[in-house]
mmCIF file of C-alpha atoms in Angstrom:
data_model
loop_
_atom_site.group_PDB
_atom_site.id
_atom_site.type_symbol
_atom_site.label_atom_id
_atom_site.label_comp_id
_atom_site.label_asym_id
_atom_site.label_seq_id
_atom_site.Cartn_x
_atom_site.Cartn_y
_atom_site.Cartn_z
ATOM 1 C CA MET A 1244 -30.199 -35.337 -13.858
ATOM 2 C CA GLU A 1245 -26.552 -35.200 -14.417
ATOM 3 C CA LEU A 1246 -23.556 -33.227 -12.902
ATOM 4 C CA SER A 1247 -20.623 -32.422 -15.265
ATOM 5 C CA ASN A 1248 -17.286 -32.548 -14.519
ATOM 6 C CA ARG A 1249 -17.056 -28.702 -14.749
ATOM 7 C CA ASP A 1250 -20.630 -28.545 -12.768
ATOM 8 C CA GLY A 1251 -18.590 -30.597 -10.068
ATOM 9 C CA TRP A 1252 -15.503 -28.473 -9.694
ATOM 10 C CA ALA A 1253 -18.023 -25.149 -9.636
ATOM 11 C CA VAL A 1254 -20.159 -26.939 -7.038
ATOM 12 C CA VAL A 1255 -16.706 -27.731 -4.932
ATOM 13 C CA HIS A 1256 -15.006 -24.414 -5.572
ATOM 14 C CA GLY A 1257 -17.912 -21.933 -4.595
ATOM 15 C CA LEU A 1258 -20.643 -23.732 -3.155
ATOM 16 C CA VAL A 1259 -18.711 -26.412 -0.941
ATOM 17 C CA LEU A 1260 -15.616 -24.628 -0.346
ATOM 18 C CA GLY A 1261 -16.490 -20.877 -0.493
ATOM 19 C CA THR A 1262 -19.745 -21.710 1.343
ATOM 20 C CA ILE A 1263 -17.867 -23.411 4.738
ATOM 21 C CA PHE A 1264 -15.436 -20.331 4.747
ATOM 22 C CA LEU A 1265 -17.978 -17.494 4.640
ATOM 23 C CA LEU A 1266 -20.046 -19.767 7.220
ATOM 24 C CA ALA A 1267 -16.975 -20.561 9.465
ATOM 25 C CA PHE A 1268 -16.521 -16.850 9.598
ATOM 26 C CA ALA A 1269 -19.044 -15.690 12.460
ATOM 27 C CA GLY A 1270 -17.289 -18.618 14.903
ATOM 28 C CA GLY A 1271 -14.095 -17.489 14.303
ATOM 29 C CA LEU A 1272 -14.770 -13.733 15.029
ATOM 30 C CA ALA A 1273 -16.827 -14.622 17.832
ATOM 31 C CA GLY A 1274 -14.174 -16.752 19.549
ATOM 32 C CA MET A 1275 -11.744 -13.874 19.063
ATOM 33 C CA TRP A 1276 -13.743 -11.366 20.108
ATOM 34 C CA SER A 1277 -14.360 -13.618 23.853
ATOM 35 C CA PHE A 1278 -11.209 -14.518 24.224
ATOM 36 C CA ALA A 1279 -10.089 -12.434 27.077
ATOM 37 C CA TRP A 1280 -9.152 -13.426 30.751
ATOM 38 C CA LYS A 1281 -11.895 -10.962 32.034
ATOM 39 C CA LEU A 1282 -14.762 -12.992 30.056
ATOM 40 C CA VAL A 1283 -13.196 -16.415 30.280
ATOM 41 C CA THR A 1284 -11.580 -18.762 33.032
ATOM 42 C CA PRO A 1285 -8.392 -19.979 32.509
ATOM 43 C CA GLU A 1286 -9.896 -23.258 31.982
ATOM 44 C CA GLY A 1287 -11.900 -21.803 29.142
ATOM 45 C CA VAL A 1288 -9.131 -20.240 27.758
ATOM 46 C CA ARG A 1289 -7.343 -23.077 27.275
ATOM 47 C CA GLU A 1290 -10.522 -25.023 25.624
ATOM 48 C CA ARG A 1291 -11.236 -21.902 23.183
ATOM 49 C CA LEU A 1292 -7.752 -21.896 22.250
ATOM 50 C CA ARG A 1293 -7.658 -25.351 20.937
ATOM 51 C CA ARG A 1294 -11.174 -24.631 19.262
ATOM 52 C CA LEU A 1295 -9.606 -20.997 17.697
ATOM 53 C CA ILE A 1296 -6.362 -22.917 16.402
ATOM 54 C CA VAL A 1297 -8.092 -25.620 14.880
ATOM 55 C CA GLY A 1298 -10.780 -23.137 13.421
ATOM 56 C CA THR A 1299 -8.559 -20.397 11.923
ATOM 57 C CA TRP A 1300 -6.166 -23.184 10.422
ATOM 58 C CA GLY A 1301 -9.175 -24.980 8.732
ATOM 59 C CA MET A 1302 -10.619 -21.694 7.304
ATOM 60 C CA ALA A 1303 -7.339 -20.944 6.153
ATOM 61 C CA VAL A 1304 -6.875 -24.163 4.300
ATOM 62 C CA ILE A 1305 -10.217 -24.081 3.267
ATOM 63 C CA SER A 1306 -9.589 -20.712 1.805
ATOM 64 C CA TRP A 1307 -6.394 -21.624 -0.003
ATOM 65 C CA ALA A 1308 -8.243 -24.474 -1.943
ATOM 66 C CA ALA A 1309 -11.370 -22.560 -2.946
ATOM 67 C CA VAL A 1310 -8.473 -19.706 -4.383
ATOM 68 C CA ILE A 1311 -6.673 -22.439 -6.326
ATOM 69 C CA THR A 1312 -9.228 -24.594 -7.733
ATOM 70 C CA GLY A 1313 -11.085 -21.473 -8.325
ATOM 71 C CA THR A 1314 -7.591 -19.895 -10.384
ATOM 72 C CA TYR A 1315 -6.490 -23.292 -12.046
ATOM 73 C CA ILE A 1316 -9.294 -25.560 -12.409
ATOM 74 C CA VAL A 1317 -12.453 -23.420 -12.892
ATOM 75 C CA TYR A 1318 -11.296 -19.713 -14.284
ATOM 76 C CA PRO A 1319 -9.316 -21.619 -17.385
ATOM 77 C CA TRP A 1320 -12.656 -22.845 -18.732
ATOM 78 C CA TYR A 1321 -14.401 -19.605 -17.912
ATOM 79 C CA ARG A 1322 -11.671 -17.425 -20.123
ATOM 80 C CA ALA A 1323 -11.005 -20.340 -22.892
ATOM 81 C CA ALA A 1324 -11.087 -18.374 -26.327
ATOM 82 C CA PRO A 1325 -13.651 -19.872 -28.671
ATOM 83 C CA PRO A 1326 -12.429 -21.303 -32.419
ATOM 84 C CA GLN A 1327 -13.078 -18.604 -34.699
ATOM 85 C CA GLY A 1328 -16.208 -17.782 -36.100
ATOM 86 C CA THR A 1329 -18.003 -18.952 -32.706
ATOM 87 C CA THR A 1330 -21.569 -17.466 -32.513
ATOM 88 C CA GLY A 1331 -24.939 -17.799 -30.926
ATOM 89 C CA ALA A 1332 -25.555 -20.912 -28.466
ATOM 90 C CA ALA A 1333 -21.921 -22.288 -29.492
ATOM 91 C CA LEU A 1334 -20.505 -19.132 -27.760
ATOM 92 C CA GLN A 1335 -22.292 -20.445 -24.465
ATOM 93 C CA GLU A 1336 -19.755 -22.928 -23.837
ATOM 94 C CA TYR A 1337 -16.959 -19.831 -23.458
ATOM 95 C CA PRO A 1338 -18.593 -17.953 -20.697
ATOM 96 C CA ARG A 1339 -16.298 -14.898 -20.761
ATOM 97 C CA SER A 1340 -16.841 -14.833 -24.462
ATOM 98 C CA PHE A 1341 -20.246 -15.161 -24.284
ATOM 99 C CA LEU A 1342 -20.536 -12.123 -21.702
ATOM 100 C CA LEU A 1343 -18.400 -9.875 -23.404
ATOM 101 C CA ALA A 1344 -20.213 -10.398 -26.796
ATOM 102 C CA ASP A 1345 -23.419 -9.215 -25.121
ATOM 103 C CA PRO A 1346 -23.572 -5.515 -24.301
ATOM 104 C CA SER A 1347 -26.323 -6.293 -21.617
ATOM 105 C CA LEU A 1348 -24.017 -8.782 -19.903
ATOM 106 C CA ASP A 1349 -20.603 -7.382 -20.944
ATOM 107 C CA LEU A 1350 -20.690 -5.873 -17.156
ATOM 108 C CA TRP A 1351 -20.449 -9.171 -15.432
ATOM 109 C CA HIS A 1352 -17.203 -9.754 -16.890
ATOM 110 C CA LYS A 1353 -15.714 -6.176 -17.349
ATOM 111 C CA PHE A 1354 -16.617 -5.363 -13.694
ATOM 112 C CA GLY A 1355 -17.388 -8.818 -11.627
ATOM 113 C CA MET A 1356 -15.230 -11.400 -12.811
ATOM 114 C CA GLU A 1357 -12.037 -8.358 -13.136
ATOM 115 C CA TRP A 1358 -12.980 -7.557 -9.380
ATOM 116 C CA LYS A 1359 -13.727 -11.249 -8.264
ATOM 117 C CA GLU A 1360 -10.471 -12.816 -9.755
ATOM 118 C CA HIS A 1361 -8.036 -10.340 -7.653
ATOM 119 C CA ILE A 1362 -9.974 -9.586 -4.607
ATOM 120 C CA ALA A 1363 -10.402 -13.293 -3.593
ATOM 121 C CA PHE A 1364 -6.595 -13.531 -3.465
ATOM 122 C CA LEU A 1365 -7.145 -11.661 -0.045
ATOM 123 C CA ALA A 1366 -9.015 -14.159 1.844
ATOM 124 C CA PRO A 1367 -5.957 -16.999 2.001
ATOM 125 C CA ILE A 1368 -3.456 -14.076 2.873
ATOM 126 C CA LEU A 1369 -5.283 -12.491 5.753
ATOM 127 C CA ALA A 1370 -6.911 -16.146 6.881
ATOM 128 C CA THR A 1371 -3.318 -17.822 7.056
ATOM 129 C CA ALA A 1372 -2.119 -14.741 8.579
ATOM 130 C CA VAL A 1373 -4.829 -14.896 11.431
ATOM 131 C CA ALA A 1374 -3.959 -18.581 12.136
ATOM 132 C CA VAL A 1375 -0.193 -18.215 12.330
ATOM 133 C CA MET A 1376 -0.606 -15.189 14.854
ATOM 134 C CA VAL A 1377 -3.174 -17.235 16.992
ATOM 135 C CA THR A 1378 -0.898 -20.152 16.973
ATOM 136 C CA TYR A 1379 2.399 -18.231 17.681
ATOM 137 C CA TYR A 1380 0.489 -15.852 20.698
ATOM 138 C CA GLY A 1381 -1.655 -18.457 21.921
ATOM 139 C CA PRO A 1382 -3.066 -18.076 25.097
ATOM 140 C CA ARG A 1383 -0.883 -14.830 25.751
ATOM 141 C CA LEU A 1384 -3.575 -13.578 23.195
ATOM 142 C CA ALA A 1385 -6.470 -12.995 26.199
ATOM 143 C CA ASP A 1386 -4.299 -10.082 27.361
ATOM 144 C CA LYS A 1387 -3.192 -8.581 24.315
ATOM 145 C CA PRO A 1388 -6.584 -6.910 23.169
ATOM 146 C CA LEU A 1389 -4.636 -4.610 20.464
ATOM 147 C CA VAL A 1390 -3.449 -7.817 18.832
ATOM 148 C CA ARG A 1391 -6.956 -9.397 18.632
ATOM 149 C CA TYR A 1392 -8.431 -6.628 17.513
ATOM 150 C CA ALA A 1393 -6.329 -6.387 14.470
ATOM 151 C CA LEU A 1394 -6.701 -9.961 13.812
ATOM 152 C CA MET A 1395 -10.358 -9.882 14.217
ATOM 153 C CA ALA A 1396 -10.011 -6.715 11.387
ATOM 154 C CA MET A 1397 -7.737 -9.209 9.130
ATOM 155 C CA PHE A 1398 -10.819 -11.695 9.308
ATOM 156 C CA ALA A 1399 -13.225 -9.332 9.030
ATOM 157 C CA VAL A 1400 -11.657 -8.102 5.502
ATOM 158 C CA ALA A 1401 -10.884 -11.939 4.383
ATOM 159 C CA PHE A 1402 -14.581 -12.503 5.050
ATOM 160 C CA ALA A 1403 -15.666 -9.538 3.031
ATOM 161 C CA SER A 1404 -13.406 -10.518 -0.191
ATOM 162 C CA ALA A 1405 -14.219 -14.013 -0.076
ATOM 163 C CA GLY A 1406 -18.286 -12.766 0.078
ATOM 164 C CA ILE A 1407 -17.763 -10.344 -2.975
ATOM 165 C CA ALA A 1408 -15.971 -13.010 -4.713
ATOM 166 C CA ALA A 1409 -18.647 -15.605 -3.651
ATOM 167 C CA VAL A 1410 -21.678 -13.516 -4.401
ATOM 168 C CA PHE A 1411 -20.004 -12.301 -8.050
ATOM 169 C CA GLY A 1412 -19.221 -15.756 -8.513
ATOM 170 C CA ALA A 1413 -23.037 -16.930 -8.302
ATOM 171 C CA LEU A 1414 -24.324 -14.010 -10.312
ATOM 172 C CA ILE A 1415 -21.707 -14.672 -12.909
ATOM 173 C CA THR A 1416 -22.264 -18.611 -13.046
ATOM 174 C CA LYS A 1417 -26.080 -17.942 -13.071
ATOM 175 C CA ASN A 1418 -25.542 -16.045 -16.378
ATOM 176 C CA ALA A 1419 -22.779 -17.975 -17.802
ATOM 177 C CA PRO A 1420 -22.033 -21.257 -16.600
ATOM 178 C CA VAL A 1421 -18.714 -22.886 -17.187
ATOM 179 C CA MET B 385 16.590 -17.825 31.953
ATOM 180 C CA ALA B 386 16.380 -17.924 28.044
ATOM 181 C CA GLN B 387 13.048 -19.706 28.248
ATOM 182 C CA GLN B 388 11.575 -17.186 30.601
ATOM 183 C CA GLU B 389 12.901 -14.264 27.804
ATOM 184 C CA ALA B 390 11.257 -15.977 24.972
ATOM 185 C CA GLN B 391 8.147 -16.439 26.664
ATOM 186 C CA ASP B 392 8.155 -12.613 27.308
ATOM 187 C CA ILE B 393 8.899 -11.517 23.567
ATOM 188 C CA ARG B 394 5.975 -13.196 23.055
ATOM 189 C CA THR B 395 3.618 -11.110 25.188
ATOM 190 C CA ARG B 396 5.157 -8.432 22.824
ATOM 191 C CA ASP B 397 2.720 -7.198 19.984
ATOM 192 C CA GLY B 398 5.635 -6.789 17.344
ATOM 193 C CA ALA B 399 5.079 -10.342 15.766
ATOM 194 C CA ALA B 400 1.421 -9.342 15.036
ATOM 195 C CA ALA B 401 2.576 -6.351 13.527
ATOM 196 C CA ALA B 402 4.738 -8.031 10.680
ATOM 197 C CA ALA B 403 2.088 -10.244 10.080
ATOM 198 C CA LEU B 404 -0.165 -7.394 9.489
ATOM 199 C CA LEU B 405 2.245 -5.462 7.164
ATOM 200 C CA ALA B 406 3.346 -7.954 5.339
ATOM 201 C CA ALA B 407 0.016 -8.776 4.431
ATOM 202 C CA ALA B 408 -0.817 -5.454 3.790
ATOM 203 C CA ILE B 409 2.555 -5.385 1.265
ATOM 204 C CA GLY B 410 1.426 -8.742 -0.701
ATOM 205 C CA ILE B 411 -2.230 -7.431 -1.216
ATOM 206 C CA PHE B 412 -0.894 -3.891 -2.107
ATOM 207 C CA VAL B 413 1.595 -5.816 -4.739
ATOM 208 C CA LEU B 414 -1.509 -7.445 -5.896
ATOM 209 C CA GLY B 415 -3.106 -4.330 -6.517
ATOM 210 C CA LEU B 416 -0.222 -2.530 -7.924
ATOM 211 C CA LEU B 417 0.282 -5.162 -10.618
ATOM 212 C CA THR B 418 -3.573 -5.664 -11.335
ATOM 213 C CA THR B 419 -3.283 -1.893 -12.675
ATOM 214 C CA LEU B 420 0.214 -2.244 -14.300
ATOM 215 C CA ALA B 421 -0.890 -5.479 -16.371
ATOM 216 C CA ASP B 422 -4.045 -3.574 -17.736
ATOM 217 C CA MET B 423 -1.959 -0.515 -18.923
ATOM 218 C CA GLU B 424 -1.267 -0.522 -22.257
ATOM 219 C CA ARG B 425 2.356 0.708 -22.375
ATOM 220 C CA PHE B 426 2.696 -2.038 -20.359
ATOM 221 C CA SER B 427 1.623 -4.841 -22.265
ATOM 222 C CA ASP B 428 5.189 -6.648 -22.733
ATOM 223 C CA PHE B 429 5.076 -6.931 -19.072
ATOM 224 C CA SER B 430 1.401 -8.098 -19.065
ATOM 225 C CA GLN B 431 2.141 -10.826 -21.460
ATOM 226 C CA TRP B 432 5.399 -11.888 -18.973
ATOM 227 C CA LEU B 433 2.612 -12.295 -16.266
ATOM 228 C CA ALA B 434 1.078 -15.189 -18.029
ATOM 229 C CA TRP B 435 2.850 -17.625 -16.127
ATOM 230 C CA ASP B 436 0.209 -20.180 -16.859
ATOM 231 C CA ASP B 437 -1.232 -19.874 -20.538
ATOM 232 C CA GLU B 438 -4.669 -21.294 -19.595
ATOM 233 C CA VAL B 439 -4.745 -18.661 -16.515
ATOM 234 C CA GLY B 440 -3.027 -15.761 -18.190
ATOM 235 C CA ALA B 441 -1.889 -12.906 -16.731
ATOM 236 C CA LEU B 442 -3.724 -13.188 -13.191
ATOM 237 C CA SER B 443 -1.096 -16.262 -12.749
ATOM 238 C CA GLY B 444 1.703 -13.948 -12.901
ATOM 239 C CA LYS B 445 -0.516 -11.165 -10.895
ATOM 240 C CA SER B 446 -1.704 -13.424 -7.892
ATOM 241 C CA SER B 447 1.920 -15.378 -7.743
ATOM 242 C CA LEU B 448 3.861 -11.943 -7.214
ATOM 243 C CA GLY B 449 1.690 -10.962 -4.554
ATOM 244 C CA LEU B 450 1.927 -13.716 -2.460
ATOM 245 C CA ILE B 451 5.949 -14.019 -3.095
ATOM 246 C CA ALA B 452 5.933 -10.441 -1.860
ATOM 247 C CA TRP B 453 3.821 -11.572 1.106
ATOM 248 C CA ALA B 454 5.989 -14.293 1.617
ATOM 249 C CA ALA B 455 9.211 -12.773 1.251
ATOM 250 C CA THR B 456 8.272 -9.894 3.413
ATOM 251 C CA TRP B 457 6.823 -11.621 6.193
ATOM 252 C CA PRO B 458 9.852 -13.783 8.048
ATOM 253 C CA VAL B 459 12.245 -10.879 7.279
ATOM 254 C CA LEU B 460 9.557 -8.124 9.213
ATOM 255 C CA HIS B 461 8.703 -10.586 11.699
ATOM 256 C CA LEU B 462 12.558 -10.441 12.579
ATOM 257 C CA LEU B 463 13.105 -6.968 12.140
ATOM 258 C CA LEU B 464 9.788 -6.320 14.821
ATOM 259 C CA TYR B 465 9.015 -9.209 17.073
ATOM 260 C CA ARG B 466 11.114 -8.332 20.070
ATOM 261 C CA ARG B 467 9.288 -4.772 19.810
ATOM 262 C CA ASP B 468 6.108 -3.825 21.561
ATOM 263 C CA ARG B 469 3.354 -1.274 21.115
ATOM 264 C CA VAL B 470 3.959 -1.088 17.683
ATOM 265 C CA ILE B 471 0.637 -2.404 16.486
ATOM 266 C CA PRO B 472 -1.262 1.448 16.168
ATOM 267 C CA ALA B 473 1.472 2.538 13.735
ATOM 268 C CA ALA B 474 1.299 -0.978 11.929
ATOM 269 C CA SER B 475 -1.941 -0.721 11.602
ATOM 270 C CA VAL B 476 -2.040 2.803 10.256
ATOM 271 C CA VAL B 477 0.876 1.974 7.435
ATOM 272 C CA SER B 478 -1.072 -1.163 6.662
ATOM 273 C CA LEU B 479 -4.478 0.673 6.424
ATOM 274 C CA VAL B 480 -2.643 3.069 3.661
ATOM 275 C CA LEU B 481 -1.468 0.001 1.788
ATOM 276 C CA PHE B 482 -4.876 -1.567 1.855
ATOM 277 C CA VAL B 483 -7.021 1.244 0.875
ATOM 278 C CA ALA B 484 -4.279 2.015 -2.039
ATOM 279 C CA ALA B 485 -4.049 -1.727 -3.231
ATOM 280 C CA MET B 486 -8.545 -1.555 -3.301
ATOM 281 C CA VAL B 487 -8.885 1.319 -5.537
ATOM 282 C CA LEU B 488 -5.756 -0.123 -7.590
ATOM 283 C CA MET B 489 -8.134 -3.509 -7.725
ATOM 284 C CA PHE B 490 -11.228 -1.647 -8.679
ATOM 285 C CA PRO B 491 -12.164 -2.564 -12.251
ATOM 286 C CA PRO B 492 -13.629 0.993 -12.762
ATOM 287 C CA VAL B 493 -10.134 2.644 -11.753
ATOM 288 C CA PHE B 494 -7.636 0.189 -13.388
ATOM 289 C CA GLU B 495 -10.022 0.400 -16.367
ATOM 290 C CA ARG B 496 -9.396 4.101 -16.289
ATOM 291 C CA LEU B 497 -5.982 4.008 -15.913
ATOM 292 C CA ALA B 498 -5.559 1.637 -18.703
ATOM 293 C CA ASP B 499 -4.934 4.038 -21.468
ATOM 294 C CA LEU B 500 -2.298 6.232 -19.768
#
């Protein structure tokens, strides 16, 4: 059993960073939903705020790490052009070309990767905006339901975009590993 | 007195509206560039977007989207942070930008527009 350099980075990008982000979402959403004076005591607000700030900043950092490793480490291996005349099993070293060469697999690139590589960028943008706003408003967030709803919507879209990227990442890797 | 005013300003929703709008603008720019980069008539622009040879046009598209987000956020913040009850309007504008970005970023759409 051996894990190559490429396997290692693919695991860090998708299984470690991507999974942590997706798993942390539920906690962050629940924290924001219940962050209201009518639901918790002043002591509870202070305790939840610390957790919310650490959690949202943690998710923002993780989403940046996932997108940067995906775009600048894993993706170049995926889209590398094969030498002229490369065919058959040798093409498997070049996942993008391998998928495009097979009409039964080309949609994994034309639809899956083309969507994944762009939509993934929504997650760090939105997660960072949420983290900054939670820090900016602090305990006042408990008085601002509309602001909380807006932040929860941004958080949910970040989760959905990361989820789409993660699902296609896993399925594309299954068909054409980097 | 000044501290009290600063505290009061932080109870207003303008800052959140600015963050929401800036994120939507950055995402819209990314969506727009995704479609433009795929269009035959903008092939020179698409090549210019390859800021990193190994990553290709995605490097320029994503960087410009992030620059648009990072540049508009402080400007919008300064314009809106003293205002209150602007979240509903900002949400509507952001939703329109976001839906447009999702359409422009959806492969069947930008591939259909590529030949225009």
